[in-house]
Coordinates of C-alpha atoms and ligand atoms in Angstrom, one line a residue:
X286 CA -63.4 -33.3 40.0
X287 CA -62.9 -32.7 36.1
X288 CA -60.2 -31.2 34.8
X289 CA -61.6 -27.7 33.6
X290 CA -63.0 -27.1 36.7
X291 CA -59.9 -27.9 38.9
X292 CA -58.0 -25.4 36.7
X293 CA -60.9 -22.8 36.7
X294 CA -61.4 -23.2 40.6
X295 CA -57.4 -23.2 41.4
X296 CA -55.9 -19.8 42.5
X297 CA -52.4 -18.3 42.4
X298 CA -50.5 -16.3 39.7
X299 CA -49.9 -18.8 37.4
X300 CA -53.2 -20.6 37.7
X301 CA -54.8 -17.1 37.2
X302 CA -53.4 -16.3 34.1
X303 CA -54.9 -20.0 33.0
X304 CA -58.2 -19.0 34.4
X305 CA -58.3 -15.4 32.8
X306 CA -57.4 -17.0 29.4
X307 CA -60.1 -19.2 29.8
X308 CA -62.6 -16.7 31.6
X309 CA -61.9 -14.2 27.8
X310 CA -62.7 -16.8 25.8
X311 CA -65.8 -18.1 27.9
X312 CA -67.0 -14.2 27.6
X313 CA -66.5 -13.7 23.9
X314 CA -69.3 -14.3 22.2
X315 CA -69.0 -15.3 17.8
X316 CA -70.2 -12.3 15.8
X317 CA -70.3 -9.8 18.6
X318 CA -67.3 -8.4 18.9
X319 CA -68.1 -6.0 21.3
X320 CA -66.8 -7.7 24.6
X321 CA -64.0 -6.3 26.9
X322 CA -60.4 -8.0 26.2
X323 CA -58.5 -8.6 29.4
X324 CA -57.7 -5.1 30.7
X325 CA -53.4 -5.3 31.1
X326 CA -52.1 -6.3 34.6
X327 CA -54.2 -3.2 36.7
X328 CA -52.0 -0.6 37.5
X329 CA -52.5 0.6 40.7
X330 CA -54.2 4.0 39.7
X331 CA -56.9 1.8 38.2
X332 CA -57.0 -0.5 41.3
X333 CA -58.2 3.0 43.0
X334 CA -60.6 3.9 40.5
X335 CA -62.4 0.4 40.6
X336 CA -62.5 0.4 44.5
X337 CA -66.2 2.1 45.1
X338 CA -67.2 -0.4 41.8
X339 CA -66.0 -3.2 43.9
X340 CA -67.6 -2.7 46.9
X341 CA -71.4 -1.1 44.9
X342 CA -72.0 -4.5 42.9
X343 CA -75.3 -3.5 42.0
X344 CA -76.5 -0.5 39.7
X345 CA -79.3 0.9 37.7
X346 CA -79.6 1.7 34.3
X347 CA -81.9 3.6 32.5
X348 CA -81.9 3.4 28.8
X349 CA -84.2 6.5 28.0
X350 CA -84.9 8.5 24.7
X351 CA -87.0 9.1 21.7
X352 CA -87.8 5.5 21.7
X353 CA -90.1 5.7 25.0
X354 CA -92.7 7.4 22.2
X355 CA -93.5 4.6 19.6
X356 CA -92.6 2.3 22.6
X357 CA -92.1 -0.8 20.0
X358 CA -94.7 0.2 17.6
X359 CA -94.7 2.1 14.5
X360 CA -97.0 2.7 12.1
X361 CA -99.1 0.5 14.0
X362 CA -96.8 -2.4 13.8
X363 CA -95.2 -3.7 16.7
X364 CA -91.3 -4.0 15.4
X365 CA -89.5 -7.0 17.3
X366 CA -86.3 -6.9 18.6
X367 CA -85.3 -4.2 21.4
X368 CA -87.2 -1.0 22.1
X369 CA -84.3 1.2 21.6
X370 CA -83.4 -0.1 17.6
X371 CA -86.7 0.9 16.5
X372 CA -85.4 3.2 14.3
X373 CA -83.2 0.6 12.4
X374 CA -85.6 -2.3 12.5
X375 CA -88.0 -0.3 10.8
X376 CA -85.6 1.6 8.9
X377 CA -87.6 5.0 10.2
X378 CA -85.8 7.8 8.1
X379 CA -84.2 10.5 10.3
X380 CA -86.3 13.1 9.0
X381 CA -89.5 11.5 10.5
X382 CA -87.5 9.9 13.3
X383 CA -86.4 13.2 14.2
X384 CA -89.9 14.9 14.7
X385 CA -90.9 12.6 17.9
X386 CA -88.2 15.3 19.5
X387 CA -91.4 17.7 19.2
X388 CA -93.2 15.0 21.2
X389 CA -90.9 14.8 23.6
X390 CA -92.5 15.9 27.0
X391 CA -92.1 13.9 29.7
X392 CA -93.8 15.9 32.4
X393 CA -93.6 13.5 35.0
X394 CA -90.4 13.5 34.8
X395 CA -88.4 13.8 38.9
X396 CA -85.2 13.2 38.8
X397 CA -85.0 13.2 42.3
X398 CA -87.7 10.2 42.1
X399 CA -85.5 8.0 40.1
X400 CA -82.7 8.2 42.5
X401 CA -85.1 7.4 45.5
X402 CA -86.0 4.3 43.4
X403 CA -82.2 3.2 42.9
X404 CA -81.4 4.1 46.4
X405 CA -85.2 1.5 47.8
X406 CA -83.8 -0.8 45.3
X407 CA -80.5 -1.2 47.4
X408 CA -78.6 0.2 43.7
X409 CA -75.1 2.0 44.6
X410 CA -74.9 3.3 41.2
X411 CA -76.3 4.4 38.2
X412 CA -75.9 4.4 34.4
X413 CA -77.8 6.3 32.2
X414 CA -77.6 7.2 28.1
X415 CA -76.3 10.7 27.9
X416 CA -76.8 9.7 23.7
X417 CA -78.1 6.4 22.0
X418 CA -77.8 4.6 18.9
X419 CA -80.4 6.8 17.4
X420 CA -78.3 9.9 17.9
X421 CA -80.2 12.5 20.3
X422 CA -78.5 13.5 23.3
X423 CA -80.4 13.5 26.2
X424 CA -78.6 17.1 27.7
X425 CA -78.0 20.3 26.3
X426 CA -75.1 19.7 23.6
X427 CA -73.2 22.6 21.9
X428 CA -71.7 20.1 19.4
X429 CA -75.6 19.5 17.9
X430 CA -79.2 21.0 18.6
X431 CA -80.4 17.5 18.4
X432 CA -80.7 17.3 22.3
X433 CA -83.7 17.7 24.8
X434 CA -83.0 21.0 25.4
X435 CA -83.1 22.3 21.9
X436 CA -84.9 20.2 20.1
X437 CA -88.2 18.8 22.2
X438 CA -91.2 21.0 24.0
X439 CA -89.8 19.9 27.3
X440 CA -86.4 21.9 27.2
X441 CA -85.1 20.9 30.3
X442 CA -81.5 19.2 30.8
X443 CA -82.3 15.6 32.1
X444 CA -78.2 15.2 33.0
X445 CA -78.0 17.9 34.9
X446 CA -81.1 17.5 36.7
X447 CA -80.3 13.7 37.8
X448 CA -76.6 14.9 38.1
X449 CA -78.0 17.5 40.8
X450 CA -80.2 14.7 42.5
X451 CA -77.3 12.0 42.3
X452 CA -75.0 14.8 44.3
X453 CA -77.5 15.7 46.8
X454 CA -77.9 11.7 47.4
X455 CA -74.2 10.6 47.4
X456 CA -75.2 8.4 44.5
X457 CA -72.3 8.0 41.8
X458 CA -73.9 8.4 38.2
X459 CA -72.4 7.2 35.2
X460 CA -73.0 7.7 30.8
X461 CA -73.5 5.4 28.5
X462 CA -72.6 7.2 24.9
X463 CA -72.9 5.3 21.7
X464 CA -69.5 6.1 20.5
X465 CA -69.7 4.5 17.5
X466 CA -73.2 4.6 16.3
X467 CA -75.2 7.4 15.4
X468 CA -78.3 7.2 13.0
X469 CA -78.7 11.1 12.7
X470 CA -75.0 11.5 11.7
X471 CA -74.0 11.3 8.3
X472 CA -71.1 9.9 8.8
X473 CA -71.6 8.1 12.2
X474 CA -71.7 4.5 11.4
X475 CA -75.3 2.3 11.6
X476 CA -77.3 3.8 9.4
X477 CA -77.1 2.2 6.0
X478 CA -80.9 3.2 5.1
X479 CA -80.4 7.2 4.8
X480 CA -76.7 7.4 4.7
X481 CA -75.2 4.2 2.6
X482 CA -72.7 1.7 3.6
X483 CA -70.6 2.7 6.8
X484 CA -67.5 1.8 4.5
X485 CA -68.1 5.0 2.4
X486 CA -68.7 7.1 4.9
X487 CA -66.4 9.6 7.0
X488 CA -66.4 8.3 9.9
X489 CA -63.3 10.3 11.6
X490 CA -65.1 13.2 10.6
X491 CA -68.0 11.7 12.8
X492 CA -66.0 11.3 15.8
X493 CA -64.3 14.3 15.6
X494 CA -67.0 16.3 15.2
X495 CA -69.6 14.8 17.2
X496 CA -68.7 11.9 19.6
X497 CA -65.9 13.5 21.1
X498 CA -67.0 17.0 21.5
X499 CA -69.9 15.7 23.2
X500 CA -68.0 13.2 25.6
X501 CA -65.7 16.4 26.7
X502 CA -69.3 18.4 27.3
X503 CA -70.3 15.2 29.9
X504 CA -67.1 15.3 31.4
X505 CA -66.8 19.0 32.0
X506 CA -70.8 19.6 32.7
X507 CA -71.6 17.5 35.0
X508 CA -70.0 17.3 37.6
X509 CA -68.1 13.8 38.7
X510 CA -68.7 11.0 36.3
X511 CA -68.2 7.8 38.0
X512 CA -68.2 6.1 34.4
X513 CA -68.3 5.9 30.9
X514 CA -70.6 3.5 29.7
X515 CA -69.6 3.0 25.5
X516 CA -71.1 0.1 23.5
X517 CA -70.8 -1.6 20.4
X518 CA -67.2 -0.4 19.0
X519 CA -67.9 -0.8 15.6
X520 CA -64.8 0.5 12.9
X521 CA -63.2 1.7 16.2
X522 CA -60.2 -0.5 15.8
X523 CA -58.5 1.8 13.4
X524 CA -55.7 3.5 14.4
X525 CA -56.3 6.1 17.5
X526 CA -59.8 5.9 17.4
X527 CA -60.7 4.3 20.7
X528 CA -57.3 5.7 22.1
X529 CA -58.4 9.2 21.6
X530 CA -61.6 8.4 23.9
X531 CA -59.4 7.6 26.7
X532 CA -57.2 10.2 26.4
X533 CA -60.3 12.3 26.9
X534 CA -61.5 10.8 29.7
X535 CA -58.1 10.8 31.6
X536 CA -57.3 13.9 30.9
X537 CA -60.6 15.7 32.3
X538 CA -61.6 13.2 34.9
X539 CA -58.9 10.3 36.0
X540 CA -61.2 8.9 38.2
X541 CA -63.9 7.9 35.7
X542 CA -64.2 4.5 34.9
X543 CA -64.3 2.8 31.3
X544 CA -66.2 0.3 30.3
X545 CA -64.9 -2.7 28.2
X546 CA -67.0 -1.6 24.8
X547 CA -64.9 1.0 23.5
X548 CA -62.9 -0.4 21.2
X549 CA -59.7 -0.7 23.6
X550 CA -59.4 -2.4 26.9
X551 CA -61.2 -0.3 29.6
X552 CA -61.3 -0.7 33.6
X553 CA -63.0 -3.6 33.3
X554 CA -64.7 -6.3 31.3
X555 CA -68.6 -5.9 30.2
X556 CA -70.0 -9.2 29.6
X557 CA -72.5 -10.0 26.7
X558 CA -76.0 -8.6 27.6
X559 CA -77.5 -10.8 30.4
X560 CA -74.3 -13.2 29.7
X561 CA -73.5 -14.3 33.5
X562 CA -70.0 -16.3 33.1
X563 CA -70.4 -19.8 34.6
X564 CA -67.5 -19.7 37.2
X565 CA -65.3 -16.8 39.3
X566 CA -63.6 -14.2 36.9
X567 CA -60.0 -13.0 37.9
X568 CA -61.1 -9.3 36.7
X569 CA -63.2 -6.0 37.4
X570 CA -66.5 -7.2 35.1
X571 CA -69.9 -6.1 35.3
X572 CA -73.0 -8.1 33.5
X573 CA -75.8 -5.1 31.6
X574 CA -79.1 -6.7 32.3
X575 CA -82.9 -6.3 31.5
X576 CA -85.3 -6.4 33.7
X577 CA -87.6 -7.5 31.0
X578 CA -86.7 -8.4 27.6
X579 CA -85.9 -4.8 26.5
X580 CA -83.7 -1.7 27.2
X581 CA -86.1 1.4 26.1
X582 CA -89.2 1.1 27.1
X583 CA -91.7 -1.3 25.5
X584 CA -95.5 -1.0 25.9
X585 CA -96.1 -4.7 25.7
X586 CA -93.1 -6.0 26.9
X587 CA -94.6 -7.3 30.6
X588 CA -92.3 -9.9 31.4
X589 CA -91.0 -8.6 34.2
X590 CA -88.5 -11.1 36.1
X591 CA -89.3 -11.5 39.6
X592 CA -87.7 -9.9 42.7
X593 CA -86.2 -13.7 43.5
X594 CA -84.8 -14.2 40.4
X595 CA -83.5 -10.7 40.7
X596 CA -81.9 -11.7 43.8
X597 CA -80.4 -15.2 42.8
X598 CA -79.1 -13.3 40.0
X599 CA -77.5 -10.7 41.9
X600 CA -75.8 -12.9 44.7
X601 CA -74.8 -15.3 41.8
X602 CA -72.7 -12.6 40.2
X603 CA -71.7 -11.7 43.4
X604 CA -70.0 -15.0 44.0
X605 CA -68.6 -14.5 40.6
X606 CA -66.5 -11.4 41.7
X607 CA -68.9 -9.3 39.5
X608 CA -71.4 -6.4 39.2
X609 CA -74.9 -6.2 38.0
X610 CA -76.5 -3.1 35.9
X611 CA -80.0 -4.0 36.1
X612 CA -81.8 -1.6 33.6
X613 CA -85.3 0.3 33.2
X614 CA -86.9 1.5 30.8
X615 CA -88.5 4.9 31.3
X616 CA -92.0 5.3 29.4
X617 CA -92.0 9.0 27.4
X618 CA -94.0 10.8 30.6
X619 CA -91.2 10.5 32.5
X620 CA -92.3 7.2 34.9
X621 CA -90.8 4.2 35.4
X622 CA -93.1 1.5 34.6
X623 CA -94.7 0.6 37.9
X624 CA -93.9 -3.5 37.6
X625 CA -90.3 -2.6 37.2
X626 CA -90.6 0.1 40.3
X627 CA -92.4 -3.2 42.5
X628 CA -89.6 -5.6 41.3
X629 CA -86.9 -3.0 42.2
X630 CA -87.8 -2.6 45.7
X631 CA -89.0 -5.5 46.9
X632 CA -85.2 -7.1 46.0
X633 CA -84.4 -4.0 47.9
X634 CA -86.4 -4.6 51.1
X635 CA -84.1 -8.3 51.1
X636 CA -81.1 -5.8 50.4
X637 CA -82.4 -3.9 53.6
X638 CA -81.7 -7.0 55.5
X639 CA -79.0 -8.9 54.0
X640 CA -76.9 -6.2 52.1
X641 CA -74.0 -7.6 53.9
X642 CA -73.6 -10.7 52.1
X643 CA -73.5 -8.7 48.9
X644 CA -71.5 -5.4 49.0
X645 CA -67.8 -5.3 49.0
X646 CA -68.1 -9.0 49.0
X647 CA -65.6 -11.1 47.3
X648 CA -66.2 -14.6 45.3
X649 CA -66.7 -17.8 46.4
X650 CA -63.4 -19.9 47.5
X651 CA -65.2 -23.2 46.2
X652 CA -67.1 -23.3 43.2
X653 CA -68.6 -26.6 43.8
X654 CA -72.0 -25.1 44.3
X655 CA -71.9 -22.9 41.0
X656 CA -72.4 -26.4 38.9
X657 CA -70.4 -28.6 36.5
X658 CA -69.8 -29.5 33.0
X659 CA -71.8 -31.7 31.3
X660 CA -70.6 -35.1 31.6
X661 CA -71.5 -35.8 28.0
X662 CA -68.8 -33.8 26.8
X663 CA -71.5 -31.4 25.8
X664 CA -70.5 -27.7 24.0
X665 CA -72.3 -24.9 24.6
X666 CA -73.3 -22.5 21.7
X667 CA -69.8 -20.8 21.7
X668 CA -68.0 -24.5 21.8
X669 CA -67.3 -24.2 25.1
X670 CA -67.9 -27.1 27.5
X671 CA -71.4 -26.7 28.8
X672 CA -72.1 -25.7 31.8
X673 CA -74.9 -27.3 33.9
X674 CA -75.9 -24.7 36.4
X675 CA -76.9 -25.7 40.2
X676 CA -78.8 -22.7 41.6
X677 CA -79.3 -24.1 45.5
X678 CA -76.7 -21.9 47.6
X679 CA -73.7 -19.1 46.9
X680 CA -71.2 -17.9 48.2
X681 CA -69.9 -14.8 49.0
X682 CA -67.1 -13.7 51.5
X683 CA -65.1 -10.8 53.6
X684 CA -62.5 -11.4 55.6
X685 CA -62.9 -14.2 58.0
X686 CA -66.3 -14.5 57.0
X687 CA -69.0 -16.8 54.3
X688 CA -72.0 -15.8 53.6
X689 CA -74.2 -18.9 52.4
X690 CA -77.0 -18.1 50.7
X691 CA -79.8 -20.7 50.5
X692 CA -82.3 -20.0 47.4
X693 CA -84.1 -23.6 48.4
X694 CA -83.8 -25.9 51.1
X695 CA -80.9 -28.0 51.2
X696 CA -82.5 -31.7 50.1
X697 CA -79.8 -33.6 52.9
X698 CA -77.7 -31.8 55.8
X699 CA -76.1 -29.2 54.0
X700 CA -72.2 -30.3 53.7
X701 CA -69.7 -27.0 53.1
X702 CA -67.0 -28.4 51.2
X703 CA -63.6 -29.5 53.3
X704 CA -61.3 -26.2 54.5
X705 CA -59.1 -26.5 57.0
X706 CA -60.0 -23.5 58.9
X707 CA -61.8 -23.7 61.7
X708 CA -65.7 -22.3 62.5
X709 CA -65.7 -20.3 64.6
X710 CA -69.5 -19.1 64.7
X711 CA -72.4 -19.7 62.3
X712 CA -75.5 -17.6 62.7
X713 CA -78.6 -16.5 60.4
X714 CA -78.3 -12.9 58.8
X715 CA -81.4 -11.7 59.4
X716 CA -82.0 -12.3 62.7
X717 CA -78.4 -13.3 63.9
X718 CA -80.0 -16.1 65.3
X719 CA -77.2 -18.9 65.8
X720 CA -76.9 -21.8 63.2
X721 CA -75.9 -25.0 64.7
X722 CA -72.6 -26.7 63.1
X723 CA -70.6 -29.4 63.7
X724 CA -67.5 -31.1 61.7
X725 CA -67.4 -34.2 60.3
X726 CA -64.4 -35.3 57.7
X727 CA -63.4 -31.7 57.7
X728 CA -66.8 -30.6 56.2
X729 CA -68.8 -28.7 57.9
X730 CA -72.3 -29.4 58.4
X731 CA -74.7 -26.4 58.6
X732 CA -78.4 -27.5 60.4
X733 CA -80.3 -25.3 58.4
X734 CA -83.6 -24.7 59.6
X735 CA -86.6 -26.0 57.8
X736 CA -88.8 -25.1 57.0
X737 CA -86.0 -22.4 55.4
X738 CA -86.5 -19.4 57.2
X739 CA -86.9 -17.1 54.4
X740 CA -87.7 -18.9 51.2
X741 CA -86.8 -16.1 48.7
X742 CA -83.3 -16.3 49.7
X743 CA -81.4 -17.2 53.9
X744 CA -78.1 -16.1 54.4
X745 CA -76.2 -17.8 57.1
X746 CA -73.0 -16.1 58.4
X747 CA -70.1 -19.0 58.6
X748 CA -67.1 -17.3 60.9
X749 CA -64.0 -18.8 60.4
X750 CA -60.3 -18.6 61.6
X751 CA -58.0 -16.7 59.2
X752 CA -58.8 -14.3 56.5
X753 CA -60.0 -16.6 53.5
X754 CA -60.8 -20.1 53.3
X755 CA -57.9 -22.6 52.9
X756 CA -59.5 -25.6 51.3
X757 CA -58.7 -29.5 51.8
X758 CA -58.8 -31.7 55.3
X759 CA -56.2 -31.4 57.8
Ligands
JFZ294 C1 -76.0 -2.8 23.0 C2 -77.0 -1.8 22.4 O1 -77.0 -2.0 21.0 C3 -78.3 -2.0 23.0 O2 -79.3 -1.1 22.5 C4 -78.2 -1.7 24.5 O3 -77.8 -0.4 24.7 C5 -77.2 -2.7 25.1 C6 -76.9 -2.4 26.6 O4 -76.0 -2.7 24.4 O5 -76.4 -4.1 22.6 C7 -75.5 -5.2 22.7 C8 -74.2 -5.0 22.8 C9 -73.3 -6.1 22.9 C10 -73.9 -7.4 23.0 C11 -75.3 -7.5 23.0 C12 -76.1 -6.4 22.8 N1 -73.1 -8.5 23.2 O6 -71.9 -8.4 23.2 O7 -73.6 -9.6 23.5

């Protein structure tokens, strides 16, 4: 086995300081500075707070605002780049941006629909933006009338309304805030085409007197707030100025987590957007994903990924010790574009059935399966080694238990790789229809069926003696 992998693979204090060392730097991506550092050695206060985080995995997200309107378009251009940024790719100046709030009227708007669809799509939480980029808060905010509820026909509190839903369902609901940028603000950074340069501006006069005020109204409004979803820390490296968001947060509601795009280290680490790390991280992370190639809603954005790639994405992170924020994109009536809604459930109906294999699962004791480095001596676009990924199988685990997942037929009789413990049972998930095994220089050999019994994705159950896998031959 090559070196870097050996290290990556290899468990144990000192070895996991080598591998967090390396996991950071394979997580950082040039020019976007925006990605969690290594949260200090977890205190056991946060080791509570991330416990319902470890065992969800899997959440929605909902980027929804003004943007659903133009929907990528303005002026009868389509504007590239993400649905949500349409305001800066087409440099729209806040006086006209501002008057789609008097268009805002999403009257198909249930709250308690949305949750039903995070709750068929097997999500244990969800994330949605409280404010954006562009700077309108999606509740009623004190701190500026440029909110639903004072500024747009519709008037009604969209928070409160999913926070009420969310209680009734047991469903933990999280805010992503733009702490940093705000293109309505005069002095919130971003917006160079009304406001000038963010290096003239005041910018603690911003935060003060907007960001912060409005992150005390979401954690005093709303009930519990399982987390606080900030993004793209720009200028927040000065002095206090992510501190003072913290100090916030634990002072109304300890429990809520942090993200890792504040500015300071948070619970845990947010990886680049629909950046899944190559190998097991030795940290709380979670990867934000689209569903297509957007966050706000685009009108001609249809490329939906499918429910297996969904799936294989899912258990992937999974065996990687992390969680996956899978977002939507609302259109401005309030629906959730249908494809999305399809996609969503159907991963959910394989939830249904194999759920175990994916909450409150830990990472994979091998590694082997999750690829290797290019022989070639190959560097990836960050100059790190690159990664060829193998996509056949995963792992995930509990206590005295694999889960295998099989996204194609094994090609040869599927070979574990050697652990000393013994096997104790091997059965199929969804059926619990027994496996047949047998042991041959301390690998085991699983007799999958073929053809494979359910070709989206089969998990076979591998019992074993002991808690966690001790790997070699005996
Ligand atoms: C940010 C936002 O700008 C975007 O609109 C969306 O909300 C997304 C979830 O987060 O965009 C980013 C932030 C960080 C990275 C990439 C896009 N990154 O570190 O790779």
């Amino acid at each position: 086995m090559p070196p870097l992998r050996r290290r990556l693979r290899s468990r144990g204090f000192a070895a996991g300081t080598v591998v967090a060392a390396l996991a950071f730097s394979l997580l950082s991506v040039p020019g976007l500075r925006t990605q969690g550092r290594a949260p200090e050695p977890q205190d056991p206060a946060q080791q509570k707070r991330l416990e319902w985080f470890h065992q969800a995995k899997y959440g929605l997200f909902i980027h929804w605002g003004l943007y659903a309107i133009p929907a990528g378009e303005w002026q009868g251009r389509r504007i590239p780049g993400i649905g949500e940024w349409i305001m800066n790719r087409a440099r729209i100046p806040v006086r006209e941006y501002g008057q789609l709030a008097g268009q805002f009227n999403p009257v198909k708007f249930d709250a308690g629909e949305w949750v039903k669809l995070a709750q068929d799509a097997g999500m244990k939480y969800i994330v949605i933006t409280s404010k954006h980029h562009d700077g309108f808060a999606l509740y009623q905010s004190k701190v500026s009338t440029y909110d639903v509820v004072d500024a747009t026909p519709f008037g009604r509190d969209i928070l409160k309304e999913l926070a009420e839903a969310c209680a009734k369902a047991k469903m933990p609901l999280g805010f992503y805030y733009s702490q940093a940028q705000d293109w309505h603000d005069p002095n919130g950074a971003g917006n160079d085409w009304d406001f000038g340069p963010d290096d003239r501006k005041d910018f603690d006069k911003y935060l003060r007197g907007k960001a912060e005020p409005q992150v005390r109204e979401l954690l005093t409004g709303y009930g519990p707030v399982a987390l606080l979803w900030f993004d793209t820390p720009r200028m927040m490296n000065v002095g206090d100025r992510a501190r003072r968001f913290t100090d916030i947060v634990r002072k109304l509601q300890p429990d809520t987590l942090i993200d890792g795009r504040l500015g300071v280290a948070g619970d845990y680490v947010t990886t680049g957007d629909n950046v899944i790390p190559p190998d097991v991280q030795n940290t709380a992370w979670e990867v934000p994903a689209t569903i297509n190639h957007t966050w706000g809603y685009k009108s001609y954005d249809h490329d939906w990924k499918s429910p297996g790639t969904i799936i294989f994405k899912l258990v992937d992170i999974v065996s990687k010790g992390g969680n996956y924020l899978l977002n939507v994109g609302p259109r401005a009536d309030g629906i959730i574009p249908e494809p999305s809604q399809y996609v969503l459930r159907s991963a959910g109906a394989w939830l249904k059935v194999n759920g175990e294999a994916v909450y409150g699962a830990g990472p994979t004791p091998f590694g082997d399966e999750l690829g290797e480095p290019s022989s070639k001596g190959a560097k990836d676009l960050r100059g790190q080694p690159l990664m060829l990924a193998r996509t056949e199988w995963r792992v995930t685990t509990k206590p005295g238990k694999l889960y295998v997942t099989f996204f194609a037929e094994p090609r040869a009789p599927f070979e574990l790789p050697a652990m000393t413990n013994t096997v104790k049972r091997a059965y199929r998930l969804a059926d619990g229809a027994p496996v047949d095994f047998k042991v041959q220089d301390g690998k085991t050999v699983l007799n999958v069926e073929r053809p494979i019994y359910d070709p989206m994705a089969t998990v076979v159950v591998v019992e074993i003696d002991g808690p966690a896998v001790i790997r070699g031959t005996r």
